[in-house]
Short mmCIF file of C-alpha atoms in Angstrom, two decimals:
data_model
loop_
_atom_site.label_atom_id
_atom_site.label_comp_id
_atom_site.label_asym_id
_atom_site.label_seq_id
_atom_site.Cartn_x
_atom_site.Cartn_y
_atom_site.Cartn_z
CA UNK A 1 4.40 -6.91 9.41
CA UNK A 2 5.49 -3.22 9.66
CA UNK A 3 9.34 -3.22 8.87
CA UNK A 4 12.59 -1.95 11.12
CA UNK A 5 12.88 2.10 11.30
CA UNK A 6 15.72 3.67 9.82
CA UNK A 7 17.20 7.28 9.81
CA UNK A 8 17.29 8.18 6.08
CA UNK A 9 20.52 10.97 6.56
CA UNK A 10 20.50 12.02 2.55
CA UNK A 11 24.99 13.03 3.67
CA UNK A 12 26.47 11.15 0.33
CA UNK A 13 29.82 10.14 1.89
CA UNK A 14 31.81 10.35 -1.70
CA UNK A 15 34.81 12.11 -1.99
CA UNK A 16 37.17 13.37 -5.35
CA UNK A 17 40.20 14.78 -5.04
CA UNK A 18 41.40 17.78 -6.51
CA UNK A 19 42.64 17.62 -9.94
CA UNK A 20 42.37 13.99 -9.97
CA UNK A 21 38.74 13.41 -11.31
CA UNK A 22 39.48 11.52 -14.63
CA UNK A 23 41.73 9.16 -12.79
CA UNK A 24 40.89 5.20 -12.66
CA UNK A 25 41.13 3.60 -9.08
CA UNK A 26 44.85 3.89 -7.91
CA UNK A 27 45.84 5.22 -10.75
CA UNK A 28 49.01 8.07 -9.96
CA UNK A 29 48.71 11.45 -9.04
CA UNK A 30 51.58 13.90 -10.23
CA UNK A 31 52.36 14.46 -7.47
CA UNK A 32 53.48 10.62 -7.02
CA UNK A 33 51.27 9.26 -4.71
CA UNK A 34 47.71 7.01 -4.88
CA UNK A 35 44.63 8.32 -5.19
CA UNK A 36 42.14 7.34 -2.16
CA UNK A 37 39.68 4.65 -4.32
CA UNK A 38 36.66 5.68 -5.98
CA UNK A 39 33.94 5.41 -3.40
CA UNK A 40 29.50 5.15 -4.03
CA UNK A 41 28.47 8.15 -3.31
CA UNK A 42 25.58 6.18 -1.84
CA UNK A 43 25.53 6.08 2.00
CA UNK A 44 24.39 2.58 3.64
CA UNK A 45 20.93 4.05 5.10
CA UNK A 46 20.28 5.61 1.36
CA UNK A 47 21.26 2.15 -0.45
CA UNK A 48 18.29 0.79 2.70
CA UNK A 49 16.00 3.68 1.23
CA UNK A 50 16.22 2.11 -2.48
CA UNK A 51 16.03 -0.92 -1.35
CA UNK A 52 12.81 -1.12 0.69
CA UNK A 53 10.97 2.70 -0.25
CA UNK A 54 9.58 3.86 -3.18
CA UNK A 55 7.48 6.52 -4.67
CA UNK A 56 3.83 7.19 -3.06
CA UNK A 57 2.25 7.99 -6.25
CA UNK A 58 3.61 4.82 -8.03
CA UNK A 59 3.18 2.59 -5.23
CA UNK A 60 -0.11 0.45 -5.99
CA UNK A 61 -0.14 -2.72 -3.26
CA UNK A 62 1.33 -5.27 -6.01
CA UNK A 63 4.00 -4.87 -4.40
CA UNK A 64 2.78 -5.82 -1.35
CA UNK A 65 4.49 -8.96 0.51
CA UNK A 66 4.36 -11.05 3.77
CA UNK A 67 7.77 -13.38 5.24
CA UNK A 68 8.60 -16.13 3.43
CA UNK A 69 5.60 -15.95 1.18
CA UNK A 70 7.13 -16.65 -2.02
CA UNK A 71 5.90 -20.42 -2.50
CA UNK A 72 2.28 -20.10 -0.97
CA UNK A 73 1.76 -16.82 -2.97
CA UNK A 74 2.12 -19.01 -6.29
CA UNK A 75 0.46 -21.75 -5.68
CA UNK A 76 -2.01 -19.58 -4.49
CA UNK A 77 -2.70 -17.55 -8.18
CA UNK A 78 -2.39 -20.81 -9.52
CA UNK A 79 -5.75 -21.80 -8.11
CA UNK A 80 -6.89 -18.08 -8.07
CA UNK A 81 -10.52 -19.25 -9.10
CA UNK A 82 -10.85 -21.15 -6.11
CA UNK A 83 -8.60 -18.92 -3.66
CA UNK A 84 -11.79 -16.11 -5.09
CA UNK A 85 -14.15 -18.45 -4.94
CA UNK A 86 -13.57 -19.69 -0.49
CA UNK A 87 -13.00 -16.10 0.04
CA UNK A 88 -16.21 -15.42 -1.07
CA UNK A 89 -17.78 -18.14 0.72
CA UNK A 90 -16.35 -17.22 3.76
CA UNK A 91 -17.36 -14.06 4.11
CA UNK A 92 -21.34 -13.82 3.02
CA UNK A 93 -21.62 -17.23 5.33
CA UNK A 94 -19.99 -16.11 8.60
CA UNK A 95 -20.65 -12.41 8.01
CA UNK A 96 -23.29 -11.88 5.46
CA UNK A 97 -21.03 -9.27 3.07
CA UNK A 98 -20.71 -10.05 -0.64
CA UNK A 99 -16.80 -9.09 -1.28
CA UNK A 100 -14.63 -8.64 -4.15
CA UNK A 101 -11.29 -10.12 -3.87
CA UNK A 102 -8.20 -7.40 -4.83
CA UNK A 103 -4.63 -8.87 -3.83
CA UNK A 104 -3.64 -12.60 -2.77
CA UNK A 105 -0.16 -12.30 -1.37
CA UNK A 106 1.77 -15.89 0.35
CA UNK A 107 3.02 -15.82 3.97
CA UNK A 108 3.45 -19.10 5.47
CA UNK A 109 1.48 -22.36 4.53
CA UNK A 110 -1.84 -20.26 3.27
CA UNK A 111 -1.80 -17.06 1.77
CA UNK A 112 -3.41 -13.55 2.98
CA UNK A 113 -6.43 -12.82 0.13
CA UNK A 114 -7.06 -8.63 0.72
CA UNK A 115 -10.88 -7.41 0.26
CA UNK A 116 -13.32 -4.69 -0.40
CA UNK A 117 -17.12 -4.61 0.75
CA UNK A 118 -19.57 -4.20 -2.41
CA UNK A 119 -22.33 -1.48 -1.57
CA UNK A 120 -22.71 -0.69 1.65
CA UNK A 121 -20.99 -0.23 5.06
CA UNK A 122 -17.98 0.19 3.18
CA UNK A 123 -15.15 -1.57 4.69
CA UNK A 124 -11.74 -3.39 3.55
CA UNK A 125 -10.69 -6.43 5.25
CA UNK A 126 -8.79 -10.00 4.63
CA UNK A 127 -8.81 -13.66 5.16
CA UNK A 128 -6.01 -16.48 5.60
CA UNK A 129 -6.57 -19.50 3.28
CA UNK A 130 -4.42 -22.57 4.08
CA UNK A 131 -2.37 -23.95 1.78
CA UNK A 132 -0.43 -27.32 1.97
CA UNK A 133 3.16 -26.52 0.24
CA UNK A 134 4.00 -30.71 -0.01
CA UNK A 135 0.45 -31.35 -2.24
CA UNK A 136 -0.07 -27.99 -3.98
CA UNK A 137 -3.34 -27.02 -2.94
CA UNK A 138 -5.52 -24.71 -0.98
CA UNK A 139 -7.62 -25.41 1.49
CA UNK A 140 -10.73 -24.33 0.50
CA UNK A 141 -12.80 -25.23 3.78
CA UNK A 142 -10.24 -23.94 5.92
CA UNK A 143 -10.73 -19.97 5.38
CA UNK A 144 -10.27 -17.77 8.58
CA UNK A 145 -9.51 -14.42 9.79
CA UNK A 146 -7.68 -12.87 13.22
CA UNK A 147 -9.91 -11.97 16.02
CA UNK A 148 -11.67 -9.81 15.32
CA UNK A 149 -10.64 -7.94 12.77
CA UNK A 150 -13.83 -8.17 10.15
CA UNK A 151 -15.54 -7.32 12.57
CA UNK A 152 -14.19 -4.11 13.40
CA UNK A 153 -14.11 -3.47 9.46
CA UNK A 154 -17.37 -4.03 9.18
CA UNK A 155 -18.28 -1.66 12.40
CA UNK A 156 -16.11 1.03 10.64
CA UNK A 157 -18.17 1.83 8.29
CA UNK A 158 -21.10 1.14 9.01
CA UNK A 159 -19.99 4.51 11.92
CA UNK A 160 -18.83 6.12 8.17
CA UNK A 161 -21.62 5.81 6.79
CA UNK A 162 -23.98 6.64 9.83
CA UNK A 163 -22.18 10.43 9.87
CA UNK A 164 -21.45 10.52 6.47
CA UNK A 165 -22.32 14.20 6.05
CA UNK A 166 -19.51 14.63 8.79
CA UNK A 167 -16.90 12.57 7.63
CA UNK A 168 -18.08 14.70 4.15
CA UNK A 169 -17.08 18.08 5.75
CA UNK A 170 -13.38 15.93 6.49
CA UNK A 171 -13.20 14.44 3.02
CA UNK A 172 -13.53 18.91 1.23
CA UNK A 173 -11.35 19.70 4.09
CA UNK A 174 -9.06 17.30 3.25
CA UNK A 175 -9.37 17.11 -0.57
CA UNK A 176 -8.70 21.71 -0.38
CA UNK A 177 -5.70 21.13 1.91
CA UNK A 178 -4.14 18.46 -0.72
CA UNK A 179 -5.08 21.09 -4.16
CA UNK A 180 -3.00 24.21 -1.80
CA UNK A 181 -0.39 22.74 -0.46
CA UNK A 182 2.18 20.47 -2.16
CA UNK A 183 1.11 17.77 -0.61
CA UNK A 184 -0.25 13.82 -1.69
CA UNK A 185 -2.41 10.56 -0.49
CA UNK A 186 -2.09 7.13 -1.20
CA UNK A 187 -3.88 5.40 -4.25
CA UNK A 188 -7.21 3.72 -3.86
CA UNK A 189 -5.39 1.28 -5.77
CA UNK A 190 -2.92 1.39 -3.26
CA UNK A 191 -5.89 0.29 -0.39
CA UNK A 192 -7.07 -2.28 -2.16
CA UNK A 193 -4.51 -4.41 -2.52
CA UNK A 194 -3.64 -4.63 0.87
CA UNK A 195 -3.11 -0.85 2.40
CA UNK A 196 -6.62 -0.14 3.56
CA UNK A 197 -7.83 -1.81 6.40
CA UNK A 198 -11.58 -1.29 7.72
CA UNK A 199 -12.65 2.37 6.75
CA UNK A 200 -10.08 4.09 5.01
CA UNK A 201 -10.13 6.06 2.11
CA UNK A 202 -7.38 7.80 0.87
CA UNK A 203 -6.56 10.74 3.28
CA UNK A 204 -8.25 8.25 6.11
CA UNK A 205 -9.19 5.45 8.09
CA UNK A 206 -10.79 4.61 10.84
CA UNK A 207 -10.93 1.94 13.76
CA UNK A 208 -13.44 1.09 16.59
CA UNK A 209 -12.54 -0.47 19.66
CA UNK A 210 -15.70 -1.82 20.81
CA UNK A 211 -18.24 0.53 22.89
CA UNK A 212 -21.73 0.84 22.32
CA UNK A 213 -21.16 0.29 18.57
CA UNK A 214 -19.74 -2.94 18.84
CA UNK A 215 -22.52 -3.97 20.89
CA UNK A 216 -25.58 -2.90 19.36
CA UNK A 217 -24.13 -1.79 15.67
CA UNK A 218 -22.74 -5.97 15.22
CA UNK A 219 -25.53 -8.20 16.49
CA UNK A 220 -28.22 -5.83 14.18
CA UNK A 221 -25.79 -6.55 11.27
CA UNK A 222 -25.84 -10.27 11.32
CA UNK A 223 -29.21 -10.08 11.95
CA UNK A 224 -29.68 -8.35 9.02
CA UNK A 225 -27.03 -6.82 7.25
CA UNK A 226 -29.14 -5.08 4.18
CA UNK A 227 -31.50 -2.60 6.47
CA UNK A 228 -31.17 1.27 5.54
CA UNK A 229 -28.74 3.95 6.50
CA UNK A 230 -32.19 5.38 8.14
CA UNK A 231 -32.11 2.38 10.46
CA UNK A 232 -28.48 2.36 11.46
CA UNK A 233 -28.99 6.34 12.48
CA UNK A 234 -32.03 5.67 14.38
CA UNK A 235 -30.12 2.68 16.65
CA UNK A 236 -27.23 5.74 17.61
CA UNK A 237 -30.08 8.07 18.34
CA UNK A 238 -28.94 9.19 21.74
CA UNK A 239 -26.34 7.71 22.15
CA UNK A 240 -23.30 9.39 24.75
CA UNK A 241 -19.61 7.98 22.22
CA UNK A 242 -16.47 7.71 23.76
CA UNK A 243 -13.77 9.66 21.36
CA UNK A 244 -11.40 6.92 23.18
CA UNK A 245 -12.84 4.46 21.04
CA UNK A 246 -12.89 5.52 17.89
CA UNK A 247 -10.11 5.80 16.06
CA UNK A 248 -9.52 8.39 12.80
CA UNK A 249 -5.91 8.40 11.79
CA UNK A 250 -4.72 11.34 8.38
CA UNK A 251 -1.77 10.25 6.27
CA UNK A 252 -0.74 12.44 4.05
CA UNK A 253 2.09 12.58 2.13
CA UNK A 254 4.99 15.16 0.18
CA UNK A 255 4.56 15.29 -3.38
CA UNK A 256 8.19 15.57 -4.41
CA UNK A 257 10.49 13.20 -3.95
CA UNK A 258 14.03 13.81 -0.84
CA UNK A 259 11.39 16.55 -0.42
CA UNK A 260 11.56 16.73 4.33
CA UNK A 261 8.01 16.99 5.58
CA UNK A 262 6.69 20.87 5.97
CA UNK A 263 7.20 21.88 9.66
CA UNK A 264 4.95 24.94 8.17
CA UNK A 265 2.04 22.54 6.74
CA UNK A 266 1.94 20.09 9.00
CA UNK A 267 0.93 22.81 11.69
CA UNK A 268 -1.96 24.14 9.67
CA UNK A 269 -3.69 21.43 9.38
CA UNK A 270 -3.88 20.56 13.18
CA UNK A 271 -3.92 23.85 13.86
CA UNK A 272 -7.19 23.79 10.98
CA UNK A 273 -8.45 20.22 12.65
CA UNK A 274 -8.61 21.71 15.87
CA UNK A 275 -10.44 24.33 15.43
CA UNK A 276 -13.23 22.48 13.29
CA UNK A 277 -16.86 22.08 14.64
CA UNK A 278 -19.12 19.00 13.50
CA UNK A 279 -16.92 16.47 12.76
CA UNK A 280 -17.56 12.99 13.82
CA UNK A 281 -16.77 11.56 17.22
CA UNK A 282 -13.01 10.52 17.47
CA UNK A 283 -9.69 10.80 18.04
CA UNK A 284 -8.15 12.37 15.22
CA UNK A 285 -4.66 11.28 15.04
CA UNK A 286 -2.38 13.42 11.83
CA UNK A 287 0.79 12.06 10.01
CA UNK A 288 2.34 13.96 7.05
CA UNK A 289 5.31 12.15 5.41
CA UNK A 290 8.09 12.67 2.62
CA UNK A 291 7.17 10.82 -0.82
CA UNK A 292 7.89 7.26 0.04
CA UNK A 293 6.43 4.22 1.79
CA UNK A 294 7.81 0.88 1.99
CA UNK A 295 7.38 -1.42 -1.19
CA UNK A 296 6.39 -4.56 1.20
CA UNK A 297 3.31 -3.31 3.02
CA UNK A 298 2.44 0.68 2.09
CA UNK A 299 3.76 2.20 5.35
CA UNK A 300 5.37 5.17 5.94
CA UNK A 301 7.58 4.54 9.12
CA UNK A 302 10.41 6.66 9.08
CA UNK A 303 11.55 9.06 11.73
CA UNK A 304 11.22 11.97 10.09
CA UNK A 305 7.48 11.73 9.52
CA UNK A 306 5.85 14.62 11.54
CA UNK A 307 3.12 13.35 13.93
CA UNK A 308 -0.14 14.29 16.33
CA UNK A 309 -0.89 11.30 17.50
CA UNK A 310 -0.82 8.97 20.83
CA UNK A 311 -0.89 10.23 23.39
CA UNK A 312 -1.66 13.95 22.23
CA UNK A 313 -4.37 13.44 19.94
CA UNK A 314 -6.84 15.82 18.44
CA UNK A 315 -9.73 14.54 20.49
CA UNK A 316 -13.87 15.80 19.41
CA UNK A 317 -16.98 14.85 21.14
#
């Protein structure tokens, strides 16, 4: 779903001839020479950006699209009550988890339904409901999810809950930086509508890739998801957690349009994160983007993004 990166140069390609700013295209000037036809001021790169990108502050996630989903999107919306009921039933029966549905996005032969867990552990996830385009009906009994996706979301939510005091320190730091610097974050609404995955806040997302947490926490959750936080904390008490299995991705955006990611801000945050103690264990990535995201998926994969990421993670043990 990630689109091809585009190198955005911002160079204007228009050219004005001296003394001829009011002339019509192809008209003659005082020397009798034909004027150069008026050219579109936008480069091809800028036209691409206009088509695919928008300001992060304006992005709600409702713009989220998937390939070949126009027809199924319409069918899913026409049967929204049935879709929501089937998705909630799937999460309840298969994962013992109550969810609320935020967004439904058509895809070929089905619809992807983006959800948020109710209460703790908190996470975002999704499931797919098949759609028969010929009969224009949804298959309520055929709901499915990609292998490991919901499992990983549950574990990431548990990790954030177990270590919520340490995550509060990270939250407070990033909140202060957003007030101090001309940077901003993606909205909660956008995360709800498809950008959020696993445990996600406006500042960062948490992903667990296996290890002891998957072995211990997932089985315990499936046995009894209603445990109080104290029980989850006890399960990891004394365990050695490997940061290689815990990814924490922090993303910030420049506050103003048409401003390149600022190197001084980037360097300051990287330095602060590197020196901070008592953060949750994990391998940290930090990305500072310009002001835009891709309309279709809420991501920014431009070449101008400043990043401290793989393989040069900030490691907290």
